[in-house]
mmCIF file of C-alpha atoms and ligand atoms in Angstrom:
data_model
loop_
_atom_site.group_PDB
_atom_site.id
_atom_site.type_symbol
_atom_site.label_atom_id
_atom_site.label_comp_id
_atom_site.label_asym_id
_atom_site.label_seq_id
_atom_site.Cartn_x
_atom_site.Cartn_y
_atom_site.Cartn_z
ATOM 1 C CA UNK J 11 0.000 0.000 0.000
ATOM 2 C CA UNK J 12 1.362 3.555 -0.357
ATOM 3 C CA UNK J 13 -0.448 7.125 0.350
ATOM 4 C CA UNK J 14 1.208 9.509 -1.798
ATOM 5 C CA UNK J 15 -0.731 12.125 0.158
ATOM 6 C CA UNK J 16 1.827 14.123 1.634
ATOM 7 C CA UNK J 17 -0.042 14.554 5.150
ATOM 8 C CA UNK J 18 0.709 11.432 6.538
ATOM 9 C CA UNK J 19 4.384 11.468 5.746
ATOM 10 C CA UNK J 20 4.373 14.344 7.230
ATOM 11 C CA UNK J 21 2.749 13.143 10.794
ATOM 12 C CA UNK J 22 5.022 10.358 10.293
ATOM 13 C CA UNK J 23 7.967 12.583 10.504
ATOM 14 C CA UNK J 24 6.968 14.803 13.564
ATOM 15 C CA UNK J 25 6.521 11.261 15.345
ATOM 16 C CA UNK J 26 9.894 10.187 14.412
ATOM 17 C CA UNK J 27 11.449 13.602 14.520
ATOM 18 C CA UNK J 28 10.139 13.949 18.742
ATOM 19 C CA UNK J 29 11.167 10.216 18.943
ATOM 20 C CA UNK J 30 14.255 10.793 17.737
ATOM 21 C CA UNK J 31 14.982 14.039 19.968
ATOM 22 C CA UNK J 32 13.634 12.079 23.022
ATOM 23 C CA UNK J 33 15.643 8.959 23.452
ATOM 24 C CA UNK J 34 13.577 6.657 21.664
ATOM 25 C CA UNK J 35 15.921 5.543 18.678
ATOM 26 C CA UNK J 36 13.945 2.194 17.769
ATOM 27 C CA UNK J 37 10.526 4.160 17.465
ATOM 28 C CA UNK J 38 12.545 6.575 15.480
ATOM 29 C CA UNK J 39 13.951 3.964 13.796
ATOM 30 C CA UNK J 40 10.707 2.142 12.714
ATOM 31 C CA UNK J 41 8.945 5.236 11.684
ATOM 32 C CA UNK J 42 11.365 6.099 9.406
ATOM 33 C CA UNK J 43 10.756 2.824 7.490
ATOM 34 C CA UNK J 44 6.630 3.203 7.919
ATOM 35 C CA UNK J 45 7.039 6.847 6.105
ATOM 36 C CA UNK J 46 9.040 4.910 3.309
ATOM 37 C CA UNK J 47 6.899 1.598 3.005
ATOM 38 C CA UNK J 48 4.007 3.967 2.818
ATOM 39 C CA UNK J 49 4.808 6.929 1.496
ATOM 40 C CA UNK J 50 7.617 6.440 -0.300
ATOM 41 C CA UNK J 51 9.754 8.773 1.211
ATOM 42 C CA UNK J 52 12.840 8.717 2.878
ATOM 43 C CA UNK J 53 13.302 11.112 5.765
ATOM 44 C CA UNK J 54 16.560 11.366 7.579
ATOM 45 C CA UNK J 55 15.766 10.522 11.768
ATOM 46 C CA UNK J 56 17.659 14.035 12.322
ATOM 47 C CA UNK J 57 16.583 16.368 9.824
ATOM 48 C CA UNK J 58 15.863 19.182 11.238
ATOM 49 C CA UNK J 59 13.014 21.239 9.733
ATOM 50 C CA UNK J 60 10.718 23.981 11.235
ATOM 51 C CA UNK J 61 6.908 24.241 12.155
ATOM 52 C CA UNK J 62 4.818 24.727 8.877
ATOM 53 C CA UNK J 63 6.642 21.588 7.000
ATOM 54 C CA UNK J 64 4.383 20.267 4.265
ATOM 55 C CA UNK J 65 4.838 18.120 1.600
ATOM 56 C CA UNK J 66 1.994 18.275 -0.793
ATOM 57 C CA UNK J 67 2.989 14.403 -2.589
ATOM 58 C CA UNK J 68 5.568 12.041 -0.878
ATOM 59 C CA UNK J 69 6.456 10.372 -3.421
ATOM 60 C CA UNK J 70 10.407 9.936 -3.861
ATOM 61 C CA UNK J 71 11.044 12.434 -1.499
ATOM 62 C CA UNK J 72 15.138 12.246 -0.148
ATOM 63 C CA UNK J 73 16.033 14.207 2.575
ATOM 64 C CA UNK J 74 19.170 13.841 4.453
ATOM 65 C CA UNK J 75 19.163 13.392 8.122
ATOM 66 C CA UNK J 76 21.642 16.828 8.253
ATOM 67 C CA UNK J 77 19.447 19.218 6.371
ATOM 68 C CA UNK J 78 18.372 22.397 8.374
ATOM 69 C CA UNK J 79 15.492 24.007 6.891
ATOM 70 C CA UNK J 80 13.541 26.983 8.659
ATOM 71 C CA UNK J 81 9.889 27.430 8.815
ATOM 72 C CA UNK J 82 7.066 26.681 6.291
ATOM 73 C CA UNK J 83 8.998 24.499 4.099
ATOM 74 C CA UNK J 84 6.415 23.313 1.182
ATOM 75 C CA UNK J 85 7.998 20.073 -1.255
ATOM 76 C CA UNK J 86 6.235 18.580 -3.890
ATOM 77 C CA UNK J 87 7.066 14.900 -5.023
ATOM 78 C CA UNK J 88 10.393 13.202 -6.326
ATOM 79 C CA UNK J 89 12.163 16.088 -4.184
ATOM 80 C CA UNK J 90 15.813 15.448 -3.014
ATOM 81 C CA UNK J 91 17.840 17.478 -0.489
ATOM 82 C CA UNK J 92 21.107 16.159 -0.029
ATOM 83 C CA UNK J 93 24.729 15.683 0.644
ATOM 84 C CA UNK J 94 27.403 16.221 -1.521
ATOM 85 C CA UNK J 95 31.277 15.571 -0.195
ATOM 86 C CA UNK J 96 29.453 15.234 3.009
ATOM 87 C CA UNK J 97 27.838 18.538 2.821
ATOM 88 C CA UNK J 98 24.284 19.347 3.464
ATOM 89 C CA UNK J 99 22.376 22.163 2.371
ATOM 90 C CA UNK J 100 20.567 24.487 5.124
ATOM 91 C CA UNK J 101 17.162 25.680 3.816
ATOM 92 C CA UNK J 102 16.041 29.842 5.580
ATOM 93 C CA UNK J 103 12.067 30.056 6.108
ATOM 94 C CA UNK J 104 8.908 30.419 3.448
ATOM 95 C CA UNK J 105 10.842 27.958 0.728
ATOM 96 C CA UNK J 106 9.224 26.420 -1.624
ATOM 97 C CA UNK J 107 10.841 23.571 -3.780
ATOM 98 C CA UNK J 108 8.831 22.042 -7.150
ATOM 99 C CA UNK J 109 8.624 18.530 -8.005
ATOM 100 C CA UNK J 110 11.691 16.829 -8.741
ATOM 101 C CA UNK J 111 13.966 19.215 -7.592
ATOM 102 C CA UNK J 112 17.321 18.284 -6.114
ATOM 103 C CA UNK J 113 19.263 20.258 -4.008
ATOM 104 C CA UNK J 114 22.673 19.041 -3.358
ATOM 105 C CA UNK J 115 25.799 20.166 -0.832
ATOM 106 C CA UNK J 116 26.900 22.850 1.596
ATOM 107 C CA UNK J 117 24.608 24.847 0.080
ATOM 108 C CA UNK J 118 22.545 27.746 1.383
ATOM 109 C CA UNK J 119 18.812 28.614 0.439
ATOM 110 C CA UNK J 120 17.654 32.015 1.913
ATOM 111 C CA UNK J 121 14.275 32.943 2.865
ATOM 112 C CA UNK J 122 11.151 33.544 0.441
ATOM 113 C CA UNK J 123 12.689 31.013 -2.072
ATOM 114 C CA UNK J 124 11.243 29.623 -4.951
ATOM 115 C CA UNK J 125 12.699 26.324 -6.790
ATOM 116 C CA UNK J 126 11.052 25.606 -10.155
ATOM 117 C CA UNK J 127 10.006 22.085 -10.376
ATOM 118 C CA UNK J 128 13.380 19.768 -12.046
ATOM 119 C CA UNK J 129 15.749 21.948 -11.384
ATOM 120 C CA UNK J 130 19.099 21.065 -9.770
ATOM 121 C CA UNK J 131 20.891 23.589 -7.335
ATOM 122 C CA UNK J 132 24.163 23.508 -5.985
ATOM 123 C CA UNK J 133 25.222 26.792 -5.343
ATOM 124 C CA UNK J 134 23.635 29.497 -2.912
ATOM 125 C CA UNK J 135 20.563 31.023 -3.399
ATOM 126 C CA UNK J 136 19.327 34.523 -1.758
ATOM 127 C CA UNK J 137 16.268 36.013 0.161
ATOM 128 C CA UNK J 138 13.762 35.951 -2.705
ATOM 129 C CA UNK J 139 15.108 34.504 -5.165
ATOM 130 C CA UNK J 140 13.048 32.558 -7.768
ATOM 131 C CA UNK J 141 15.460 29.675 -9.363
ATOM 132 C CA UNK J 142 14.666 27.775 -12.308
ATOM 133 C CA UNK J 143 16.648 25.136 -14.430
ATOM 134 C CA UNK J 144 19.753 22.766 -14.541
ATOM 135 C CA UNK J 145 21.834 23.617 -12.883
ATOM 136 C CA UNK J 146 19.563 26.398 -11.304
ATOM 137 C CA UNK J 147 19.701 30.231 -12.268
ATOM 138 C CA UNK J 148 17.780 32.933 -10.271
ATOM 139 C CA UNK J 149 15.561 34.560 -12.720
ATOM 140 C CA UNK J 150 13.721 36.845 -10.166
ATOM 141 C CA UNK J 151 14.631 38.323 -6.726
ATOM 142 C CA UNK J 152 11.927 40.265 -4.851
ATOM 143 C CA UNK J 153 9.904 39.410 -8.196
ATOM 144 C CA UNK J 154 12.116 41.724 -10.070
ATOM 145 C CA UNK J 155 13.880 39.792 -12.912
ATOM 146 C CA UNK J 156 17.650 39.462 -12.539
ATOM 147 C CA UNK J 157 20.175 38.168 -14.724
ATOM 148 C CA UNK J 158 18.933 37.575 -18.853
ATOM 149 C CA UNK J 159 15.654 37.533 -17.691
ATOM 150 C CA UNK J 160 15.686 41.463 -16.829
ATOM 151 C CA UNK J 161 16.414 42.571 -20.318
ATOM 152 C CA UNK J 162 12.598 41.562 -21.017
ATOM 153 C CA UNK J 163 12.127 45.062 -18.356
ATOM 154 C CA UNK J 164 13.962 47.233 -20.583
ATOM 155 C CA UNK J 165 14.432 46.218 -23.871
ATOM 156 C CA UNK J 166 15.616 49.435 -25.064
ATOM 157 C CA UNK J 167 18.775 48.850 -23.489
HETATM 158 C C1 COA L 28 8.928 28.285 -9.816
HETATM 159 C C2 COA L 28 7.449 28.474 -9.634
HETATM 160 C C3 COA L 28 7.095 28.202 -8.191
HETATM 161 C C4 COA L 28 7.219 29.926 -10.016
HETATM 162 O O1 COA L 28 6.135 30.481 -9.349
HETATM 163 P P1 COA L 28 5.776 32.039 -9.591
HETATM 164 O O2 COA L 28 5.037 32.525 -8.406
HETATM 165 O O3 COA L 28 5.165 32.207 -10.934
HETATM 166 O O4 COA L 28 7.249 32.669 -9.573
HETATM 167 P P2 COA L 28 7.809 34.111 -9.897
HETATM 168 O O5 COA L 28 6.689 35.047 -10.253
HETATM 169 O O6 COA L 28 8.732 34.517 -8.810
HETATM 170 O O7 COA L 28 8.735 33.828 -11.201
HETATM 171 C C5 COA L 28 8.181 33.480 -12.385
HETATM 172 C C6 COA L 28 9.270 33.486 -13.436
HETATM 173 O O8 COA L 28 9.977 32.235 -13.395
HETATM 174 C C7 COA L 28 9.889 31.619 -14.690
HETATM 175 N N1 COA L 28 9.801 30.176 -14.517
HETATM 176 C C8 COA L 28 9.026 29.517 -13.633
HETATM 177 N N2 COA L 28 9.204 28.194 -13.758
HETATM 178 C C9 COA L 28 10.121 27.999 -14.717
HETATM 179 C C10 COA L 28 10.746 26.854 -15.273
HETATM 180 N N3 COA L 28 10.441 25.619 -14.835
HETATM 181 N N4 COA L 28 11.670 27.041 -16.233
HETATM 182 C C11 COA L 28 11.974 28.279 -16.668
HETATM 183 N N5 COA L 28 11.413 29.425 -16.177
HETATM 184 C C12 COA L 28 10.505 29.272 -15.210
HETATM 185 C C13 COA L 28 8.624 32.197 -15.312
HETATM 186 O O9 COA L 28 8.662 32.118 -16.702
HETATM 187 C C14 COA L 28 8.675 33.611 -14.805
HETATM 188 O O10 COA L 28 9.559 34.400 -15.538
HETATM 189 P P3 COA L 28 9.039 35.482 -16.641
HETATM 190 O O11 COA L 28 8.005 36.318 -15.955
HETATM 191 O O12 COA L 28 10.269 36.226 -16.993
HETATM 192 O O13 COA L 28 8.488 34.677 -17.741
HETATM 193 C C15 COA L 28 6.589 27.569 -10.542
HETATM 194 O O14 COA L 28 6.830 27.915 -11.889
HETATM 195 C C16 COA L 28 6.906 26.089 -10.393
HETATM 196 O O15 COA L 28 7.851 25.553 -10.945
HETATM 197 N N6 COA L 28 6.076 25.414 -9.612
HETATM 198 C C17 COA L 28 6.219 23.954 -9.402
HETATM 199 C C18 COA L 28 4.846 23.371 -9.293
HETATM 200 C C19 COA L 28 4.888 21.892 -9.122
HETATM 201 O O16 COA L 28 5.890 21.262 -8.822
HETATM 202 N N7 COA L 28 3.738 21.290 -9.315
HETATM 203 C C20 COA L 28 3.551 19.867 -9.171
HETATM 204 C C21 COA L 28 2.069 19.605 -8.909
HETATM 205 S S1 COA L 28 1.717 17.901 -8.731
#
């Protein structure tokens, strides 16, 4: 059986997560393989991610049990956020991160991000930004375009 609805892996993963944090490493343990046999997602026993978590599909969500991520994290499906040469990425608040998205390494993802869905990122991203594409380019920051993007704004110049 699997429930691709993203609510219960995310109860799943405040059980584990308080298990986890209170000395109860089997429970922790075993909840981490409910949330994959029925959710199919794998969530690290010590990632550490704020109030407001949702993921809207589980499905082939990967996060590593070293990720920081702030408040109101949203994830769609087939969403990975992991290590790279044992580096982990740490996520601010109010990030949002399309389906099949992978964010790799030491990375860091300000606040009020946007990740289009499929794109790959592996290099910092800043308060705002909207980041689209392999490997990831912002395109807008404060929902001003930056970058190629911003000649569309003034195409006189
Ligand atoms: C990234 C995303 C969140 C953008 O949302 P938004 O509120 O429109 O974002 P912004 O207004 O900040 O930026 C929009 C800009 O990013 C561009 N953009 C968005 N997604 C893009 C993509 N995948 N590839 C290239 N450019 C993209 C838009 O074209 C636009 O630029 P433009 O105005 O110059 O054309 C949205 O496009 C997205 O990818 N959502 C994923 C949804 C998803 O995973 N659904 C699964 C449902 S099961």
């Amino acid at each position: 059986m699997c429930v691709s609805d993203g609510t219960a892996a995310q109860v799943i993963y405040r059980a584990m997560q308080y298990c986890h944090l209170n000395g109860h490493p089997i429970a922790a343990a075993l909840l981490n393989g409910l949330n994959f046999h029925l959710g199919h997602a794998v969530i690290g026993r010590g990632a550490d991610i704020g109030p407001g978590f949702v993921i809207l599909h589980s499905s082939g969500v990967c996060i590593n049990s070293r990720v920081h991520a702030g408040e109101n994290l949203v994830i769609e499906h087939n969403v990975t956020i992991g290590a790279e040469q044992d580096q982990v990425p740490v996520l601010g608040d109010n990030v949002f991160i399309g389906a099949g998205s992978t964010i790799v390494g030491g990375v860091r993802i300000g606040s009020n991000v946007k990740i289009a869905a499929n794109s790959l990122v592996m290099k910092d991203l800043p308060d705002g930004a909207t980041a689209v594409g392999v490997p990831a380019q912002v395109v807008r920051v404060d929902r001003g375009r930056v970058g190629p993007q911003a000649a569309k704004d003034n195409p006189s110049n």
